[in-house]
Short mmCIF file of C-alpha atoms in Angstrom, two decimals:
data_model
loop_
_atom_site.label_atom_id
_atom_site.label_comp_id
_atom_site.label_asym_id
_atom_site.label_seq_id
_atom_site.Cartn_x
_atom_site.Cartn_y
_atom_site.Cartn_z
CA MET C 1 0.00 0.00 0.00
CA VAL C 2 1.36 3.42 -1.02
CA THR C 3 0.67 6.45 1.15
CA SER C 4 -0.11 9.97 -0.08
CA ASN C 5 3.52 11.08 0.14
CA GLY C 6 4.70 8.32 -2.15
CA TYR C 7 6.12 5.91 0.46
CA ARG C 8 4.95 2.40 0.94
CA GLN C 9 3.20 1.76 4.23
CA SER C 10 5.96 -0.65 5.33
CA ASP C 11 8.63 1.90 4.39
CA SER C 12 6.82 4.61 6.36
CA ALA C 13 6.62 2.35 9.42
CA GLY C 14 10.30 1.53 9.06
CA ILE C 15 11.23 5.21 8.86
CA SER C 16 9.17 5.96 11.97
CA LEU C 17 10.83 3.08 13.85
CA THR C 18 14.27 4.27 12.76
CA ARG C 19 13.52 7.82 13.93
CA TRP C 20 12.28 6.49 17.27
CA PHE C 21 15.41 4.39 17.68
CA SER C 22 17.75 7.27 16.80
CA GLY C 23 15.95 9.50 19.31
CA ILE C 24 16.75 7.30 22.32
CA PRO C 25 19.82 9.35 23.42
CA GLN C 26 17.89 12.62 23.40
CA ARG C 27 14.96 11.13 25.34
CA SER C 28 17.24 9.50 27.91
CA LEU C 29 19.18 12.73 28.49
CA ALA C 30 15.94 14.73 28.73
CA ALA C 31 14.59 12.34 31.38
CA ALA C 32 17.81 12.60 33.42
CA TYR C 33 17.70 16.40 33.12
CA GLN C 34 14.07 16.55 34.31
CA ALA C 35 15.00 14.40 37.34
CA ALA C 36 17.86 16.81 38.14
CA LEU C 37 15.49 19.78 37.90
CA ALA C 38 13.06 17.98 40.23
CA ILE C 39 15.86 17.62 42.81
CA GLN C 40 16.69 21.32 42.48
CA GLU C 41 13.04 22.18 43.04
CA LEU C 42 12.89 20.07 46.22
CA GLU C 43 16.05 21.76 47.50
CA ALA C 44 14.71 25.24 46.77
CA GLN C 45 11.26 24.65 48.30
CA HIS C 46 12.23 22.82 51.48
CA PHE C 47 15.97 23.29 52.17
CA GLN C 48 16.79 26.83 50.96
CA GLY C 49 18.77 25.46 48.05
CA ASN C 50 20.94 23.17 50.22
CA PRO C 51 21.39 19.43 49.64
CA ILE C 52 18.65 17.20 51.00
CA PRO C 53 19.99 15.47 54.14
CA PRO C 54 19.15 11.91 55.24
CA PRO C 55 16.26 11.71 57.74
CA THR C 56 17.18 11.87 61.41
CA PRO C 57 15.44 9.25 63.58
CA GLY C 58 13.21 10.79 66.22
CA ALA C 59 13.55 14.33 64.86
CA PRO C 60 10.47 16.54 64.37
CA GLY C 61 8.91 16.10 60.94
CA GLN C 62 10.58 12.74 60.37
CA ASN C 63 7.78 11.53 58.09
CA THR C 64 8.24 14.58 55.88
CA GLN C 65 12.00 14.03 55.81
CA ASP C 66 11.49 10.37 54.91
CA TYR C 67 9.22 11.31 52.04
CA LEU C 68 11.53 14.00 50.65
CA TYR C 69 14.55 11.74 50.98
CA SER C 70 12.72 8.92 49.18
CA GLN C 71 11.89 11.34 46.37
CA LEU C 72 15.55 12.30 46.21
CA GLN C 73 16.60 8.66 45.95
CA LYS C 74 14.03 8.05 43.22
CA HIS C 75 15.26 10.98 41.14
CA LEU C 76 18.92 10.02 41.65
CA ALA C 77 18.17 6.49 40.49
CA THR C 78 16.40 7.91 37.43
CA ILE C 79 19.42 10.07 36.63
CA GLN C 80 21.82 7.18 36.98
CA MET C 81 19.80 4.80 34.80
CA ARG C 82 18.94 7.36 32.11
CA LEU C 83 22.58 8.38 31.88
CA ALA C 84 23.48 4.71 31.43
CA GLU C 85 20.99 4.56 28.54
CA PHE C 86 22.43 7.79 27.13
CA ARG C 87 25.99 6.44 27.29
CA ALA C 88 24.95 3.12 25.77
CA THR C 89 23.13 4.73 22.82
CA ARG C 90 25.04 7.94 22.14
CA PHE C 91 26.94 6.19 19.35
CA LEU C 92 23.77 6.86 17.34
CA ARG C 93 24.75 10.54 17.38
CA ASN C 94 28.24 10.00 15.96
CA GLY C 95 29.11 12.77 13.55
CA THR C 96 26.68 15.21 15.20
CA PRO C 97 28.47 17.97 17.15
CA PRO C 98 27.21 18.47 20.71
CA ASP C 99 24.72 21.30 20.81
CA PRO C 100 24.74 23.90 23.62
CA GLU C 101 21.46 22.59 25.04
CA THR C 102 22.91 19.10 25.51
CA LEU C 103 26.02 20.49 27.20
CA ALA C 104 23.90 22.67 29.47
CA GLN C 105 21.76 19.70 30.51
CA LEU C 106 24.85 17.60 31.24
CA ALA C 107 26.31 20.46 33.33
CA VAL C 108 23.17 20.61 35.50
CA ILE C 109 23.20 16.84 35.93
CA ASP C 110 26.90 16.88 36.86
CA GLN C 111 26.22 19.56 39.47
CA ILE C 112 23.43 17.53 41.09
CA GLN C 113 25.46 14.32 41.08
CA ALA C 114 28.45 16.07 42.59
CA ARG C 115 26.29 17.37 45.44
CA TYR C 116 25.27 13.84 46.36
CA HIS C 117 28.56 12.13 45.52
CA ARG C 118 27.18 10.32 42.52
CA VAL C 119 28.97 9.18 39.39
CA ALA C 120 29.72 11.90 36.83
CA SER C 121 27.89 11.42 33.58
CA SER C 122 30.96 11.60 31.30
CA PRO C 123 33.37 9.93 30.93
CA PRO C 124 32.04 6.51 31.95
CA PRO C 125 33.12 5.46 35.44
CA ASP C 126 35.97 3.07 36.02
CA PRO C 127 34.72 0.30 38.33
CA SER C 128 38.27 -0.35 39.60
CA ASP C 129 38.56 3.20 41.02
CA GLU C 130 36.50 3.31 44.23
CA ASP C 131 36.99 7.06 44.65
CA HIS C 132 34.89 7.70 41.53
CA THR C 133 32.20 5.04 41.84
CA SER C 134 28.68 5.46 43.07
CA PRO C 135 27.53 4.21 46.48
CA ALA C 136 25.53 1.44 44.80
CA THR C 137 28.63 0.32 42.91
CA ARG C 138 30.81 0.37 46.03
CA ARG C 139 28.14 -1.58 47.88
CA ALA C 140 28.05 -4.18 45.09
CA GLU C 141 31.86 -4.47 45.07
CA ALA C 142 31.95 -4.93 48.82
CA LYS C 143 29.37 -7.72 48.60
CA SER C 144 31.32 -9.44 45.85
CA LYS C 145 34.55 -9.31 47.85
CA MET C 146 32.81 -10.65 50.95
CA ARG C 147 31.48 -13.64 49.03
CA LYS C 148 34.87 -14.40 47.50
CA THR C 149 36.75 -14.24 50.78
CA ALA C 150 34.13 -15.81 53.07
CA VAL C 151 35.46 -18.79 55.01
CA VAL C 152 32.28 -19.60 56.95
CA PRO C 153 28.87 -20.08 55.30
CA ARG C 154 27.28 -16.88 54.05
CA SER C 155 24.03 -17.57 55.90
CA LEU C 156 25.88 -17.48 59.23
CA LEU C 157 27.57 -14.20 58.30
CA ASP C 158 24.22 -12.70 57.32
CA THR C 159 22.68 -13.75 60.62
CA ILE C 160 25.52 -12.20 62.64
CA ASN C 161 25.37 -8.98 60.62
CA ARG C 162 21.59 -8.76 61.00
CA ILE C 163 21.76 -9.20 64.78
CA THR C 164 24.56 -6.61 65.05
CA LYS C 165 22.56 -4.07 63.06
CA GLN C 166 19.40 -4.67 65.10
CA LEU C 167 21.31 -3.99 68.32
CA SER C 168 22.68 -0.73 66.96
CA PRO C 169 21.00 2.49 68.26
CA ASN C 170 20.87 3.79 64.66
CA TYR C 171 19.11 0.67 63.37
CA THR C 172 16.13 2.61 61.95
CA ALA C 173 18.32 4.94 59.90
CA ILE C 174 20.49 2.03 58.75
CA ALA C 175 17.43 0.02 57.71
CA GLN C 176 16.00 2.96 55.79
CA GLU C 177 19.28 3.59 54.05
CA GLU C 178 19.65 -0.07 53.11
CA ALA C 179 16.06 -0.19 51.87
CA ALA C 180 16.63 2.88 49.70
CA ALA C 181 19.93 1.49 48.40
CA GLY C 182 18.32 -1.88 47.68
CA ARG C 183 15.47 -0.22 45.82
CA ASP C 184 17.89 1.87 43.77
CA GLN C 185 19.95 -1.23 43.02
CA THR C 186 16.88 -3.17 41.88
CA ILE C 187 15.66 -0.35 39.64
CA ALA C 188 19.09 0.26 38.11
CA ALA C 189 19.80 -3.45 37.59
CA THR C 190 16.39 -4.14 36.04
CA LYS C 191 16.55 -1.21 33.63
CA PHE C 192 20.11 -2.03 32.58
CA LEU C 193 19.17 -5.69 32.06
CA VAL C 194 16.26 -4.64 29.84
CA LEU C 195 18.57 -2.29 27.95
CA LEU C 196 21.17 -5.05 27.61
CA ILE C 197 18.58 -7.34 26.04
CA LEU C 198 16.53 -4.97 23.90
CA LEU C 199 19.17 -2.64 22.44
CA PRO C 200 21.28 -5.35 20.70
CA LEU C 201 18.09 -7.06 19.56
CA LEU C 202 16.71 -3.85 18.06
CA ALA C 203 20.05 -3.09 16.41
CA SER C 204 20.13 -6.58 14.91
CA LEU C 205 16.55 -6.48 13.61
CA LEU C 206 16.75 -2.95 12.21
CA SER C 207 20.11 -3.50 10.53
CA ARG C 208 18.89 -6.72 8.95
CA GLN C 209 15.66 -5.17 7.70
CA PHE C 210 16.93 -1.81 6.44
CA ILE C 211 20.62 -2.36 5.68
CA TYR C 212 21.63 -5.96 5.01
CA SER C 213 18.47 -7.18 3.25
CA PRO C 214 18.45 -4.40 0.62
CA LEU C 215 22.20 -4.78 0.01
CA VAL C 216 22.13 -8.57 -0.31
CA ASP C 217 19.00 -8.54 -2.48
CA ARG C 218 20.51 -5.84 -4.68
CA TYR C 219 23.95 -7.30 -5.27
CA LEU C 220 23.44 -11.06 -4.83
CA ILE C 221 19.98 -11.55 -6.31
CA SER C 222 19.08 -8.72 -8.69
CA ASP C 223 22.46 -8.28 -10.39
CA VAL C 224 23.77 -11.84 -10.24
CA PRO C 225 21.70 -14.34 -12.22
CA GLN C 226 23.27 -17.39 -10.60
CA VAL C 227 24.39 -17.83 -7.02
CA SER C 228 26.76 -20.64 -6.06
CA PHE C 229 25.66 -22.67 -3.05
CA ASN C 230 27.78 -24.45 -0.54
CA LEU C 231 28.39 -28.16 -1.10
CA GLU C 232 25.69 -29.34 1.29
CA LEU C 233 23.00 -27.21 -0.34
CA GLN C 234 24.08 -28.38 -3.80
CA GLU C 235 23.79 -32.02 -2.79
CA ARG C 236 20.35 -31.47 -1.31
CA ALA C 237 19.20 -29.59 -4.47
CA PHE C 238 20.54 -32.41 -6.70
CA ARG C 239 18.74 -35.05 -4.64
CA GLU C 240 15.49 -33.13 -4.82
CA LEU C 241 15.75 -32.72 -8.59
CA GLU C 242 16.65 -36.39 -9.01
CA LEU C 243 13.66 -37.43 -6.90
CA TYR C 244 11.38 -35.30 -9.06
CA ARG C 245 12.78 -36.87 -12.25
CA GLU C 246 12.25 -40.37 -10.87
CA ARG C 247 8.67 -39.50 -9.95
CA LEU C 248 7.99 -38.37 -13.54
CA GLU C 249 9.44 -41.63 -14.88
CA PHE C 250 7.43 -43.64 -12.36
CA GLU C 251 4.18 -41.96 -13.43
CA GLU C 252 5.01 -42.62 -17.09
CA LEU C 253 5.78 -46.31 -16.47
CA LEU C 254 2.49 -46.77 -14.61
CA GLY C 255 0.61 -45.07 -17.40
CA ILE C 256 -0.64 -42.33 -15.13
CA ALA C 257 0.74 -39.66 -17.45
CA GLU C 258 2.14 -39.89 -20.98
CA ARG C 259 4.64 -37.20 -21.81
CA SER C 260 6.90 -36.64 -24.77
CA PRO C 261 10.63 -36.24 -24.08
CA GLN C 262 10.33 -32.52 -24.82
CA VAL C 263 7.53 -32.08 -22.26
CA GLN C 264 9.42 -34.09 -19.65
CA ARG C 265 12.55 -32.02 -20.22
CA GLN C 266 10.51 -28.81 -19.92
CA LEU C 267 9.07 -30.00 -16.61
CA LEU C 268 12.56 -30.80 -15.35
CA GLU C 269 13.82 -27.37 -16.36
CA GLU C 270 10.94 -25.66 -14.57
CA LYS C 271 11.58 -27.73 -11.45
CA ALA C 272 15.31 -26.93 -11.60
CA VAL C 273 14.55 -23.19 -11.75
CA GLU C 274 12.15 -23.56 -8.80
CA ILE C 275 14.72 -25.46 -6.74
CA GLU C 276 17.48 -22.98 -7.62
CA SER C 277 15.30 -20.06 -6.54
CA ALA C 278 14.37 -21.72 -3.24
CA TYR C 279 17.93 -22.64 -2.32
CA ARG C 280 19.27 -19.29 -3.43
CA LYS C 281 16.83 -17.70 -0.98
CA ILE C 282 18.03 -20.04 1.78
CA SER C 283 21.63 -19.10 1.10
CA THR C 284 21.01 -15.35 1.02
CA GLU C 285 18.82 -15.47 4.13
CA GLY C 286 21.66 -17.20 5.94
CA LEU C 287 24.06 -14.42 4.91
CA LYS C 288 21.62 -11.79 6.20
CA ASN C 289 21.32 -13.63 9.50
CA ILE C 290 25.10 -13.85 9.90
CA LEU C 291 25.52 -10.10 9.35
CA ALA C 292 22.66 -9.36 11.78
CA ASP C 293 24.21 -11.68 14.39
CA LEU C 294 27.54 -9.88 14.09
CA THR C 295 25.73 -6.58 14.62
CA TYR C 296 24.02 -8.04 17.70
CA MET C 297 27.32 -9.16 19.22
CA ALA C 298 29.03 -5.84 18.46
CA THR C 299 26.16 -3.85 20.00
CA PHE C 300 26.07 -6.12 23.04
CA ALA C 301 29.81 -5.69 23.59
CA TRP C 302 29.46 -1.92 23.19
CA VAL C 303 26.68 -1.73 25.78
CA VAL C 304 28.68 -3.87 28.21
CA TYR C 305 31.74 -1.65 27.73
CA LEU C 306 29.81 1.56 28.34
CA GLY C 307 27.91 0.09 31.29
CA ARG C 308 30.87 -1.26 33.26
CA ALA C 309 29.66 0.31 36.49
CA GLU C 310 26.10 -0.97 35.90
CA ILE C 311 27.49 -4.47 35.31
CA ILE C 312 28.76 -4.53 38.91
CA ILE C 313 25.33 -3.45 40.19
CA LEU C 314 23.61 -6.06 38.01
CA LYS C 315 25.96 -8.78 39.27
CA SER C 316 25.27 -7.84 42.88
CA PHE C 317 21.52 -7.84 42.21
CA LEU C 318 21.66 -11.31 40.64
CA ASP C 319 23.81 -12.56 43.52
CA ASP C 320 21.26 -11.30 46.03
CA LEU C 321 18.47 -12.91 44.02
CA ILE C 322 20.19 -16.28 43.78
CA TYR C 323 21.56 -16.41 47.31
CA GLY C 324 18.19 -15.39 48.66
CA LEU C 325 16.72 -18.69 47.45
CA SER C 326 16.36 -21.62 49.80
CA ASP C 327 18.79 -24.53 49.62
CA SER C 328 16.19 -26.77 48.01
CA ALA C 329 15.46 -24.12 45.36
CA LYS C 330 19.18 -23.77 44.59
CA ALA C 331 19.56 -27.53 44.29
CA PHE C 332 16.48 -27.72 42.05
CA ILE C 333 17.86 -25.06 39.69
CA ILE C 334 21.26 -26.79 39.52
CA ILE C 335 19.68 -30.18 38.74
CA LEU C 336 17.39 -28.59 36.15
CA PHE C 337 20.25 -26.93 34.28
CA THR C 338 22.56 -29.95 34.46
CA ASP C 339 19.83 -32.27 33.18
CA ILE C 340 18.94 -29.88 30.37
CA PHE C 341 22.50 -29.41 29.12
CA VAL C 342 24.36 -32.55 30.20
CA GLY C 343 21.63 -35.03 31.13
CA TYR C 344 21.11 -38.45 29.57
CA HIS C 345 18.23 -37.10 27.45
CA SER C 346 19.98 -33.90 26.32
CA PRO C 347 21.55 -35.26 23.05
CA HIS C 348 18.17 -34.98 21.33
CA GLY C 349 17.88 -31.38 22.44
CA TRP C 350 21.40 -30.67 21.18
CA GLU C 351 20.50 -32.18 17.79
CA VAL C 352 17.45 -29.93 17.49
CA LEU C 353 19.48 -26.89 18.55
CA LEU C 354 22.28 -27.60 16.05
CA THR C 355 19.71 -28.11 13.28
CA LEU C 356 18.08 -24.75 14.04
CA VAL C 357 21.47 -23.03 14.08
CA ALA C 358 22.41 -24.59 10.73
CA HIS C 359 19.16 -23.44 9.13
CA HIS C 360 19.61 -19.98 10.65
CA LEU C 361 23.04 -19.72 9.01
CA GLY C 362 21.78 -21.00 5.66
CA MET C 363 23.55 -24.34 5.90
CA VAL C 364 22.56 -27.99 6.03
CA GLU C 365 23.11 -29.90 9.25
CA ASN C 366 26.16 -32.14 9.20
CA PRO C 367 25.61 -35.44 11.06
CA MET C 368 29.35 -35.97 11.57
CA PHE C 369 29.83 -32.53 13.10
CA ASN C 370 26.70 -32.93 15.24
CA GLY C 371 27.96 -36.24 16.62
CA ALA C 372 31.39 -34.82 17.44
CA PHE C 373 29.86 -31.75 19.07
CA ILE C 374 27.45 -33.76 21.22
CA ALA C 375 30.22 -36.14 22.26
CA THR C 376 32.50 -33.33 23.55
CA ILE C 377 30.60 -30.18 24.60
CA PRO C 378 28.21 -31.82 27.12
CA VAL C 379 31.17 -33.58 28.72
CA ILE C 380 33.03 -30.27 29.09
CA LEU C 381 29.93 -28.58 30.53
CA ASP C 382 29.42 -31.42 32.99
CA THR C 383 33.05 -31.09 34.15
CA LEU C 384 32.67 -27.32 34.58
CA PHE C 385 29.47 -27.75 36.62
CA LYS C 386 31.11 -30.27 38.93
CA TYR C 387 34.19 -28.07 39.33
CA TRP C 388 32.01 -25.04 40.15
CA ILE C 389 30.07 -27.02 42.75
CA PHE C 390 33.24 -28.35 44.34
CA ARG C 391 35.30 -25.15 44.23
CA TYR C 392 32.78 -22.38 44.74
CA LEU C 393 29.35 -23.51 45.90
CA ASN C 394 30.78 -25.92 48.45
CA ARG C 395 32.53 -22.98 50.12
CA VAL C 396 29.79 -20.34 50.14
CA SER C 397 26.77 -22.62 50.69
CA PRO C 398 27.64 -26.13 51.97
CA SER C 399 24.01 -26.79 52.92
CA ALA C 400 22.92 -26.22 49.30
CA VAL C 401 25.52 -28.73 48.11
CA ALA C 402 24.29 -31.28 50.65
CA THR C 403 20.71 -30.74 49.51
CA TYR C 404 21.79 -31.05 45.87
CA ARG C 405 23.51 -34.38 46.50
CA THR C 406 20.51 -35.70 48.40
CA MET C 407 18.06 -34.68 45.64
CA ASN C 408 20.36 -35.96 42.92
CA GLU C 409 20.60 -39.40 44.53
#
């Protein structure tokens, strides 16, 4: 369908999607800037332009202080996450000089973050330098170090720490601070995880649809009358054509259809053209998929590089999520994954997976390669699982290992 301006409807939708995708950096920066302005407004209305202090337990107006401080934490988390999105997607603005409005917004955000000892928006933070990392990042690093160096079970350490905090006279303030930090960590980790999944996927789909498909169709289909296939595709095409020829001969021998040699040859030529077109499409689709996959991996690596500080927060969030499970739940997840990847019934799943990968890449599955892969990779994975259980899980959660062995028996 062609619209009034001369574009096809699909082309118009693609242009709109491309414009939306290219506008992500501006929208992310605008959201961070609005959060910074909201913090400035809270400071001006309630604290004479001074930084918002943490609530003091037992002080007059504590409920008001709690509310204002929670609003501060919410806006700071918004700034941190939106800046992560801006850093991860600003490559879309390559070649565009920074405009004064963007620089002014970044200056306001830097001023707010500096007042509350947050990470500067540019350049990206270095997770190895604790003097320039955010409180959430330092908290995540401290947790990671504690888990690596723990000699006694983590559950015992958590119990001792919880009792010590409850006996502290500042327990209410500590609990509120930890709750706010945990909420910020959850929000930041969830948004970065969504960004880590969606951004490479969008880049892969858009590049395949609007870049690689037109190029491959233009130079490998339109201009080149014949496309050479790989050996496996050629053999499959030859077998299919041979089967069709034998079917024609079989019908003629049974008297179902009487054809002259010229008609039979014409039918074979038409079938050959049909098979060539089908397998040429398979081959070109595989090339498009390979290019899109490379774009996905490059975008994923770029997001990970720009979000090094957020990676630490995400790792700490996942650690808290996993270690918060009961021992039986941990053992269940371990058994589930080991049975899926290295169980006695997993070879059939590996065969299906390898077949799907081969079709995705425009190739034909190779039984010899599949057999060699299934005979080696599951064994390596099984060894890695056992080594991880013995070396790591047995140290941080011995009770989970005992439950795993009992359930596995």
